[in-house]
PDB file of C-alpha atoms in Angstrom:
ATOM      1  CA  MET I 241     105.548 101.560  91.759  1.00 90.00           C
ATOM      2  CA  GLN I 242     108.217 103.922  92.993  1.00 95.00           C
ATOM      3  CA  LEU I 243     108.483 106.762  90.502  1.00 97.00           C
ATOM      4  CA  VAL I 244     111.127 109.468  90.482  1.00 98.00           C
ATOM      5  CA  SER I 245     110.534 112.412  88.177  1.00 98.00           C
ATOM      6  CA  PHE I 246     112.907 115.132  87.018  1.00 98.00           C
ATOM      7  CA  ASN I 247     110.137 117.070  85.264  1.00 97.00           C
ATOM      8  CA  ALA I 248     107.274 118.030  87.558  1.00 94.00           C
ATOM      9  CA  PHE I 249     105.115 119.507  84.796  1.00 92.00           C
ATOM     10  CA  ARG I 250     105.007 116.350  82.663  1.00 94.00           C
ATOM     11  CA  THR I 251     104.332 113.991  85.586  1.00 95.00           C
ATOM     12  CA  LEU I 252     101.973 116.134  87.649  1.00 89.00           C
ATOM     13  CA  GLN I 253      98.998 113.788  87.259  1.00 90.00           C
ATOM     14  CA  LEU I 254     100.846 110.528  87.995  1.00 94.00           C
ATOM     15  CA  PRO I 255     100.239 108.976  91.433  1.00 93.00           C
ATOM     16  CA  GLY I 256     103.062 108.532  93.915  1.00 89.00           C
ATOM     17  CA  VAL I 257     105.744 110.498  92.078  1.00 96.00           C
ATOM     18  CA  ARG I 258     108.796 111.805  93.931  1.00 97.00           C
ATOM     19  CA  TYR I 259     110.144 114.916  92.209  1.00 97.00           C
ATOM     20  CA  ILE I 260     113.886 115.618  92.314  1.00 98.00           C
ATOM     21  CA  LYS I 261     115.478 118.670  90.735  1.00 97.00           C
ATOM     22  CA  PRO I 262     117.812 117.555  87.962  1.00 97.00           C
ATOM     23  CA  ASP I 263     120.752 119.528  89.363  1.00 97.00           C
ATOM     24  CA  HIS I 264     120.355 117.741  92.724  1.00 97.00           C
ATOM     25  CA  TYR I 265     120.267 114.153  91.471  1.00 97.00           C
ATOM     26  CA  LEU I 266     123.640 113.187  92.958  1.00 96.00           C
ATOM     27  CA  GLN I 267     122.286 114.056  96.401  1.00 96.00           C
ATOM     28  CA  HIS I 268     119.481 111.488  96.030  1.00 97.00           C
ATOM     29  CA  LEU I 269     121.235 108.434  94.604  1.00 97.00           C
ATOM     30  CA  PRO I 270     119.696 105.900  97.064  1.00 96.00           C
ATOM     31  CA  GLU I 271     116.166 106.977  96.068  1.00 96.00           C
ATOM     32  CA  ILE I 272     117.068 106.968  92.395  1.00 97.00           C
ATOM     33  CA  ARG I 273     118.610 103.495  92.585  1.00 96.00           C
ATOM     34  CA  ALA I 274     115.531 102.150  94.362  1.00 96.00           C
ATOM     35  CA  ALA I 275     113.047 103.656  91.908  1.00 96.00           C
ATOM     36  CA  ASP I 276     111.100 101.472  89.521  1.00 95.00           C
ATOM     37  CA  TRP I 277     111.178 104.242  86.918  1.00 97.00           C
ATOM     38  CA  LEU I 278     113.116 107.459  86.375  1.00 97.00           C
ATOM     39  CA  LEU I 279     110.920 109.880  84.460  1.00 98.00           C
ATOM     40  CA  PHE I 280     111.968 112.656  82.098  1.00 98.00           C
ATOM     41  CA  PRO I 281     115.585 113.258  83.094  1.00 98.00           C
ATOM     42  CA  GLU I 282     117.370 116.070  81.299  1.00 97.00           C
ATOM     43  CA  TYR I 283     119.386 114.963  78.281  1.00 96.00           C
ATOM     44  CA  TRP I 284     122.663 115.651  80.096  1.00 97.00           C
ATOM     45  CA  GLN I 285     121.636 113.245  82.895  1.00 97.00           C
ATOM     46  CA  VAL I 286     120.823 110.268  80.717  1.00 96.00           C
ATOM     47  CA  GLY I 287     124.275 108.720  80.392  1.00 95.00           C
ATOM     48  CA  ALA I 288     124.985 108.777  84.125  1.00 96.00           C
ATOM     49  CA  LEU I 289     121.534 107.524  85.090  1.00 97.00           C
ATOM     50  CA  ALA I 290     121.102 104.802  82.472  1.00 95.00           C
ATOM     51  CA  PHE I 291     124.577 103.326  82.713  1.00 95.00           C
ATOM     52  CA  GLY I 292     125.695 104.259  86.194  1.00 94.00           C
ATOM     53  CA  VAL I 293     122.648 104.302  88.459  1.00 95.00           C
ATOM     54  CA  ASN I 294     119.341 102.876  87.201  1.00 94.00           C
ATOM     55  CA  PRO I 295     118.522 101.812  83.623  1.00 93.00           C
ATOM     56  CA  ARG I 296     114.716 102.118  83.937  1.00 95.00           C
ATOM     57  CA  LEU I 297     114.246 105.386  82.087  1.00 96.00           C
ATOM     58  CA  PHE I 298     111.147 106.905  80.537  1.00 97.00           C
ATOM     59  CA  PRO I 299     111.228 108.119  77.811  1.00 97.00           C
ATOM     60  CA  SER I 300     113.421 105.369  76.398  1.00 96.00           C
ATOM     61  CA  LEU I 301     117.059 105.692  75.413  1.00 96.00           C
ATOM     62  CA  ALA I 302     115.974 105.512  71.769  1.00 96.00           C
ATOM     63  CA  SER I 303     113.609 108.440  72.332  1.00 97.00           C
ATOM     64  CA  TYR I 304     116.445 110.488  73.797  1.00 96.00           C
ATOM     65  CA  TRP I 305     119.171 109.562  71.347  1.00 95.00           C
ATOM     66  CA  LEU I 306     117.192 109.706  68.119  1.00 96.00           C
ATOM     67  CA  GLY I 307     115.103 112.662  69.237  1.00 94.00           C
ATOM     68  CA  HIS I 308     118.148 114.784  70.008  1.00 93.00           C
ATOM     69  CA  ASP I 309     119.429 115.078  66.451  1.00 93.00           C
ATOM     70  CA  LYS I 310     117.590 115.228  63.114  1.00 94.00           C
ATOM     71  CA  VAL I 311     120.492 113.487  61.365  1.00 95.00           C
ATOM     72  CA  GLU I 312     120.242 110.447  63.642  1.00 95.00           C
ATOM     73  CA  MET I 313     116.447 110.246  63.456  1.00 96.00           C
ATOM     74  CA  THR I 314     116.386 110.590  59.666  1.00 97.00           C
ATOM     75  CA  ARG I 315     118.930 107.811  59.262  1.00 97.00           C
ATOM     76  CA  ALA I 316     116.876 105.589  61.561  1.00 97.00           C
ATOM     77  CA  PHE I 317     113.638 106.394  59.712  1.00 98.00           C
ATOM     78  CA  THR I 318     115.327 105.621  56.397  1.00 97.00           C
ATOM     79  CA  ALA I 319     116.619 102.283  57.666  1.00 97.00           C
ATOM     80  CA  LEU I 320     113.128 101.253  58.788  1.00 97.00           C
ATOM     81  CA  ALA I 321     110.759 102.879  56.280  1.00 97.00           C
ATOM     82  CA  PRO I 322     112.694 104.363  53.315  1.00 98.00           C
ATOM     83  CA  ALA I 323     109.588 104.850  51.174  1.00 98.00           C
ATOM     84  CA  HIS I 324     108.200 107.243  53.811  1.00 98.00           C
ATOM     85  CA  VAL I 325     111.200 109.579  54.114  1.00 98.00           C
ATOM     86  CA  PRO I 326     111.550 112.563  51.760  1.00 97.00           C
ATOM     87  CA  PHE I 327     114.695 112.567  49.615  1.00 97.00           C
ATOM     88  CA  THR I 328     117.406 113.796  52.001  1.00 97.00           C
ATOM     89  CA  LEU I 329     121.113 114.539  51.698  1.00 98.00           C
ATOM     90  CA  ILE I 330     123.402 114.817  54.735  1.00 97.00           C
ATOM     91  CA  GLU I 331     126.957 116.051  54.322  1.00 96.00           C
ATOM     92  CA  ALA I 332     129.803 117.441  56.372  1.00 96.00           C
ATOM     93  CA  ASN I 333     129.780 121.238  56.263  1.00 96.00           C
ATOM     94  CA  SER I 334     132.637 121.790  53.835  1.00 96.00           C
ATOM     95  CA  ALA I 335     132.909 123.636  50.556  1.00 96.00           C
ATOM     96  CA  GLU I 336     132.863 120.315  48.709  1.00 96.00           C
ATOM     97  CA  GLY I 337     129.866 119.024  50.672  1.00 96.00           C
ATOM     98  CA  ALA I 338     127.923 122.236  50.121  1.00 97.00           C
ATOM     99  CA  GLU I 339     128.572 122.053  46.387  1.00 97.00           C
ATOM    100  CA  ARG I 340     127.465 118.423  46.168  1.00 97.00           C
ATOM    101  CA  VAL I 341     124.200 119.169  47.931  1.00 97.00           C
ATOM    102  CA  TRP I 342     123.561 122.280  45.858  1.00 97.00           C
ATOM    103  CA  ASP I 343     124.095 120.362  42.623  1.00 97.00           C
ATOM    104  CA  ALA I 344     121.853 117.450  43.652  1.00 97.00           C
ATOM    105  CA  MET I 345     118.827 119.187  45.231  1.00 96.00           C
ATOM    106  CA  PRO I 346     116.158 120.729  42.974  1.00 95.00           C
ATOM    107  CA  LEU I 347     114.961 124.181  44.002  1.00 96.00           C
ATOM    108  CA  PRO I 348     113.302 124.988  46.261  1.00 96.00           C
ATOM    109  CA  PHE I 349     114.422 122.623  48.986  1.00 96.00           C
ATOM    110  CA  VAL I 350     114.384 122.542  52.781  1.00 95.00           C
ATOM    111  CA  ALA I 351     117.505 122.840  54.943  1.00 95.00           C
ATOM    112  CA  LYS I 352     117.567 122.050  58.656  1.00 95.00           C
ATOM    113  CA  ILE I 353     119.900 122.640  61.568  1.00 92.00           C
ATOM    114  CA  PRO I 354     120.131 119.164  63.145  1.00 91.00           C
ATOM    115  CA  ARG I 355     119.529 120.248  66.738  1.00 85.00           C
ATOM    116  CA  SER I 356     116.662 122.715  66.717  1.00 76.00           C
ATOM    117  CA  SER I 357     112.970 122.784  67.559  1.00 68.00           C
ATOM    118  CA  GLU I 358     109.706 124.636  66.936  1.00 63.00           C
ATOM    119  CA  GLY I 359     110.723 125.345  63.347  1.00 59.00           C
ATOM    120  CA  ALA I 360     113.512 127.706  64.372  1.00 72.00           C
ATOM    121  CA  GLY I 361     116.163 125.754  62.458  1.00 86.00           C
ATOM    122  CA  VAL I 362     114.169 124.971  59.305  1.00 90.00           C
ATOM    123  CA  PHE I 363     114.748 127.061  56.182  1.00 92.00           C
ATOM    124  CA  LEU I 364     113.251 127.165  52.692  1.00 93.00           C
ATOM    125  CA  ILE I 365     116.168 127.473  50.269  1.00 96.00           C
ATOM    126  CA  GLU I 366     115.165 129.238  47.053  1.00 94.00           C
ATOM    127  CA  ASP I 367     118.480 130.547  45.756  1.00 96.00           C
ATOM    128  CA  ARG I 368     122.260 130.379  46.169  1.00 96.00           C
ATOM    129  CA  ALA I 369     122.331 133.236  48.666  1.00 97.00           C
ATOM    130  CA  GLY I 370     119.903 131.414  50.956  1.00 96.00           C
ATOM    131  CA  TRP I 371     122.035 128.283  50.758  1.00 97.00           C
ATOM    132  CA  ARG I 372     125.183 130.227  51.686  1.00 96.00           C
ATOM    133  CA  ASP I 373     123.387 131.790  54.649  1.00 96.00           C
ATOM    134  CA  TYR I 374     122.277 128.369  55.885  1.00 96.00           C
ATOM    135  CA  CYS I 375     125.755 126.872  55.451  1.00 96.00           C
ATOM    136  CA  ALA I 376     127.139 129.620  57.668  1.00 95.00           C
ATOM    137  CA  LEU I 377     124.752 128.575  60.474  1.00 94.00           C
ATOM    138  CA  SER I 378     124.657 124.782  60.562  1.00 94.00           C
ATOM    139  CA  PRO I 379     127.431 122.464  61.817  1.00 92.00           C
ATOM    140  CA  VAL I 380     126.192 119.739  59.440  1.00 95.00           C
ATOM    141  CA  LEU I 381     124.489 120.086  56.064  1.00 97.00           C
ATOM    142  CA  TYR I 382     120.992 118.597  56.071  1.00 97.00           C
ATOM    143  CA  ALA I 383     118.937 119.143  52.908  1.00 97.00           C
ATOM    144  CA  GLN I 384     115.544 117.623  52.157  1.00 97.00           C
ATOM    145  CA  GLU I 385     113.203 117.772  49.203  1.00 96.00           C
ATOM    146  CA  TYR I 386     110.416 120.326  49.419  1.00 95.00           C
ATOM    147  CA  LEU I 387     107.019 118.660  49.666  1.00 94.00           C
ATOM    148  CA  PRO I 388     104.052 120.518  48.115  1.00 89.00           C
ATOM    149  CA  ILE I 389     101.970 120.798  51.283  1.00 89.00           C
ATOM    150  CA  ASP I 390     100.246 123.569  53.197  1.00 86.00           C
ATOM    151  CA  ARG I 391      99.703 121.459  56.333  1.00 89.00           C
ATOM    152  CA  ASP I 392     101.065 118.479  58.199  1.00 92.00           C
ATOM    153  CA  MET I 393     100.030 116.244  61.093  1.00 93.00           C
ATOM    154  CA  ARG I 394     101.285 116.052  64.653  1.00 93.00           C
ATOM    155  CA  VAL I 395     100.720 112.494  65.904  1.00 95.00           C
ATOM    156  CA  VAL I 396     101.407 111.600  69.547  1.00 95.00           C
ATOM    157  CA  VAL I 397     102.777 108.311  70.877  1.00 96.00           C
ATOM    158  CA  ILE I 398     102.844 107.335  74.561  1.00 96.00           C
ATOM    159  CA  GLY I 399     104.310 103.937  75.351  1.00 96.00           C
ATOM    160  CA  THR I 400     103.162 101.654  72.542  1.00 94.00           C
ATOM    161  CA  GLU I 401      99.916 103.552  71.947  1.00 94.00           C
ATOM    162  CA  VAL I 402      99.233 106.062  69.176  1.00 95.00           C
ATOM    163  CA  LEU I 403      96.869 108.406  70.997  1.00 92.00           C
ATOM    164  CA  GLY I 404      95.936 110.567  68.012  1.00 90.00           C
ATOM    165  CA  GLY I 405      96.812 114.077  66.944  1.00 91.00           C
ATOM    166  CA  TYR I 406      95.782 116.999  64.779  1.00 90.00           C
ATOM    167  CA  TRP I 407      96.493 118.823  61.533  1.00 91.00           C
ATOM    168  CA  ARG I 408      98.666 121.961  61.523  1.00 88.00           C
ATOM    169  CA  LEU I 409      97.896 124.492  58.784  1.00 88.00           C
ATOM    170  CA  GLN I 410     100.494 126.981  57.558  1.00 77.00           C
ATOM    171  CA  PRO I 411      99.749 130.665  58.133  1.00 71.00           C
ATOM    172  CA  GLU I 412      98.971 132.779  55.085  1.00 70.00           C
ATOM    173  CA  GLY I 413     102.207 133.463  53.222  1.00 60.00           C
ATOM    174  CA  GLY I 414     104.175 131.299  55.660  1.00 62.00           C
ATOM    175  CA  PHE I 415     106.294 128.198  55.290  1.00 58.00           C
ATOM    176  CA  HIS I 416     106.330 126.620  58.764  1.00 67.00           C
ATOM    177  CA  ASN I 417     103.444 124.579  60.142  1.00 67.00           C
ATOM    178  CA  ASN I 418     104.594 124.795  63.771  1.00 66.00           C
ATOM    179  CA  LEU I 419     102.094 126.354  66.162  1.00 69.00           C
ATOM    180  CA  ALA I 420     104.978 128.364  67.617  1.00 65.00           C
ATOM    181  CA  ARG I 421     105.504 129.902  64.144  1.00 59.00           C
ATOM    182  CA  GLY I 422     101.894 130.826  63.448  1.00 61.00           C
ATOM    183  CA  GLY I 423     100.453 127.477  62.363  1.00 69.00           C
ATOM    184  CA  ARG I 424      96.754 126.836  63.012  1.00 77.00           C
ATOM    185  CA  ILE I 425      95.076 123.731  64.403  1.00 82.00           C
ATOM    186  CA  LEU I 426      92.598 121.836  62.232  1.00 80.00           C
ATOM    187  CA  SER I 427      90.381 119.285  63.965  1.00 79.00           C
ATOM    188  CA  GLU I 428      89.874 116.952  61.025  1.00 84.00           C
ATOM    189  CA  PRO I 429      90.273 113.159  60.910  1.00 90.00           C
ATOM    190  CA  LEU I 430      93.801 111.827  60.433  1.00 93.00           C
ATOM    191  CA  PRO I 431      94.358 109.239  57.684  1.00 95.00           C
ATOM    192  CA  ALA I 432      94.723 105.695  58.974  1.00 95.00           C
ATOM    193  CA  ALA I 433      97.866 105.188  56.882  1.00 96.00           C
ATOM    194  CA  ALA I 434      99.559 108.068  58.729  1.00 96.00           C
ATOM    195  CA  LEU I 435      98.703 106.592  62.126  1.00 96.00           C
ATOM    196  CA  GLU I 436      99.899 103.176  60.996  1.00 96.00           C
ATOM    197  CA  LEU I 437     103.225 104.667  59.861  1.00 97.00           C
ATOM    198  CA  VAL I 438     103.740 106.340  63.226  1.00 96.00           C
ATOM    199  CA  SER I 439     102.980 103.091  65.036  1.00 96.00           C
ATOM    200  CA  ARG I 440     105.442 101.212  62.835  1.00 96.00           C
ATOM    201  CA  LEU I 441     108.203 103.750  63.412  1.00 97.00           C
ATOM    202  CA  ALA I 442     107.645 104.074  67.157  1.00 96.00           C
ATOM    203  CA  LEU I 443     107.488 100.337  67.808  1.00 96.00           C
ATOM    204  CA  GLY I 444     110.296  99.522  65.402  1.00 96.00           C
ATOM    205  CA  LEU I 445     112.695 102.091  66.841  1.00 97.00           C
ATOM    206  CA  GLY I 446     111.680 101.840  70.503  1.00 96.00           C
ATOM    207  CA  ILE I 447     110.368 105.406  70.752  1.00 97.00           C
ATOM    208  CA  ASP I 448     107.870 105.466  73.629  1.00 97.00           C
ATOM    209  CA  HIS I 449     107.215 109.198  73.986  1.00 97.00           C
ATOM    210  CA  GLY I 450     107.077 111.486  70.981  1.00 96.00           C
ATOM    211  CA  GLY I 451     105.174 113.850  68.755  1.00 95.00           C
ATOM    212  CA  PHE I 452     105.672 112.792  65.125  1.00 97.00           C
ATOM    213  CA  ASP I 453     105.340 115.269  62.251  1.00 95.00           C
ATOM    214  CA  ILE I 454     103.807 113.589  59.209  1.00 97.00           C
ATOM    215  CA  ALA I 455     103.250 115.064  55.745  1.00 95.00           C
ATOM    216  CA  TRP I 456     100.509 113.765  53.450  1.00 96.00           C
ATOM    217  CA  VAL I 457     101.224 113.921  49.711  1.00 96.00           C
ATOM    218  CA  ASN I 458      98.823 112.381  47.190  1.00 94.00           C
ATOM    219  CA  GLY I 459      97.607 109.794  49.686  1.00 95.00           C
ATOM    220  CA  HIS I 460     101.101 108.860  50.903  1.00 97.00           C
ATOM    221  CA  PRO I 461     102.492 109.668  54.380  1.00 98.00           C
ATOM    222  CA  TYR I 462     106.035 111.001  54.866  1.00 98.00           C
ATOM    223  CA  VAL I 463     107.732 111.304  58.239  1.00 98.00           C
ATOM    224  CA  LEU I 464     109.514 114.614  58.753  1.00 96.00           C
ATOM    225  CA  GLU I 465     110.759 114.294  62.336  1.00 95.00           C
ATOM    226  CA  PHE I 466     109.656 113.601  65.880  1.00 96.00           C
ATOM    227  CA  ASN I 467     109.984 115.564  69.098  1.00 94.00           C
ATOM    228  CA  ARG I 468     110.659 113.722  72.341  1.00 95.00           C
ATOM    229  CA  LEU I 469     109.174 116.619  74.326  1.00 93.00           C
ATOM    230  CA  PHE I 470     106.168 117.819  72.371  1.00 90.00           C
ATOM    231  CA  GLY I 471     103.844 120.687  73.201  1.00 83.00           C
ATOM    232  CA  ASN I 472     100.347 120.123  74.566  1.00 80.00           C
ATOM    233  CA  ARG I 473      98.723 123.169  73.026  1.00 78.00           C
ATOM    234  CA  GLY I 474      97.018 121.455  70.104  1.00 70.00           C
ATOM    235  CA  LEU I 475      96.023 118.221  71.802  1.00 80.00           C
ATOM    236  CA  GLY I 476      92.705 119.380  73.245  1.00 78.00           C
ATOM    237  CA  GLU I 477      90.846 116.444  74.793  1.00 79.00           C
ATOM    238  CA  LEU I 478      93.876 114.197  74.272  1.00 82.00           C
ATOM    239  CA  ASN I 479      95.632 116.028  77.108  1.00 82.00           C
ATOM    240  CA  ALA I 480      93.477 114.088  79.566  1.00 85.00           C
ATOM    241  CA  GLU I 481      94.769 110.829  78.061  1.00 91.00           C
ATOM    242  CA  LEU I 482      98.505 111.539  78.381  1.00 93.00           C
ATOM    243  CA  SER I 483      98.908 110.670  82.053  1.00 93.00           C
ATOM    244  CA  ARG I 484      96.585 107.663  81.780  1.00 94.00           C
ATOM    245  CA  ALA I 485      98.511 106.224  78.842  1.00 95.00           C
ATOM    246  CA  MET I 486     101.840 106.911  80.526  1.00 96.00           C
ATOM    247  CA  PHE I 487     100.850 105.229  83.789  1.00 95.00           C
ATOM    248  CA  ASP I 488      99.343 102.222  82.001  1.00 95.00           C
ATOM    249  CA  TYR I 489     102.526 101.746  80.001  1.00 95.00           C
ATOM    250  CA  LEU I 490     104.825 102.095  82.992  1.00 96.00           C
ATOM    251  CA  SER I 491     102.677  99.690  85.016  1.00 94.00           C
ATOM    252  CA  ALA I 492     102.714  97.069  82.261  1.00 93.00           C
ATOM    253  CA  ARG I 493     106.465  97.372  81.789  1.00 90.00           C
ATOM    254  CA  HIS I 494     106.996  97.248  85.559  1.00 88.00           C
ATOM    255  CA  ALA I 495     105.584  93.729  85.566  1.00 80.00           C
ATOM    256  CA  GLU I 496     108.283  92.601  83.130  1.00 78.00           C
ATOM    257  CA  ARG I 497     111.637  91.334  84.303  1.00 60.00           C
ATOM    258  CA  ASP I 498     114.527  93.757  83.947  1.00 58.00           C
ATOM    259  CA  PRO I 499     116.923  92.824  81.161  1.00 47.00           C
ATOM    260  CA  PRO I 500     120.259  91.530  82.512  1.00 45.00           C
ATOM    261  CA  ARG I 501     123.003  94.116  82.803  1.00 47.00           C
ATOM    262  CA  PRO I 502     126.116  93.534  80.672  1.00 45.00           C
ATOM    263  CA  GLN I 503     128.890  91.851  82.629  1.00 46.00           C
ATOM    264  CA  ALA I 504     132.638  91.705  82.156  1.00 43.00           C
ATOM    265  CA  PRO I 505     134.085  88.368  80.961  1.00 49.00           C
ATOM    266  CA  GLU I 506     134.561  85.782  83.722  1.00 50.00           C
ATOM    267  CA  ARG I 507     138.354  86.011  83.578  1.00 46.00           C
ATOM    268  CA  TRP I 508     138.155  89.754  84.285  1.00 43.00           C
ATOM    269  CA  ARG I 509     135.878  89.197  87.283  1.00 38.00           C
ATOM    270  CA  ARG I 510     138.267  86.569  88.673  1.00 45.00           C
ATOM    271  CA  ALA I 511     141.216  88.919  88.188  1.00 41.00           C
ATOM    272  CA  GLY I 512     139.393  91.695  90.024  1.00 37.00           C
TER     273      GLY I 512
END
């Protein structure tokens, strides 16, 4: 396979990869067109590459689009597995929208900035002042019920394979489970129902590279979000499996025929 990567770190262990700096991609269009796979382009490159140059992208378009915005991913999760999504309200950031959310959500509740990561845009709302502060920060109102948990799971998907994951325990007196915010790793078995939910979501939505955050409440898994580019810090021995799983998936997909590109109607082609 001819592989072109725009992220050297995430493809370091793959054989035969040609690395191209994202900012220089227009200078290497012949190589990019000839590649069997384009790996880990920056988000701003995806439109030009997928629709103008070469549609064989990894991660998938679904991974990019849904993973870029919590509003989009939550709507997709709800369409596929509504019983596994916490009660969530999404509104335009207006005085009327803010009032509707405030009236409908029991305290405390969680508010999120749709495009954020590592817990930086996640807030526990306990009073009206906290809600006003959040509304002043977020372009869209995203409110979700507070789940009574002190830990969650990070579950990793590569291709069509759920590799595994780990528990993340909140720090003492904290609210976030993210390792970047003081969360601790627990090496305990993950419930099969949580892994099955992640597999269902990933396969159903076409997400082929992601770290899913799953809450476990009274024996029931809830999906919180997924990250297209997840950290490796808590994966331990699974780190050795990432490149293997990625290469196996790309190799298997390489053997498939490319889907036909959309074409203009015949009368347009004749006119051209």
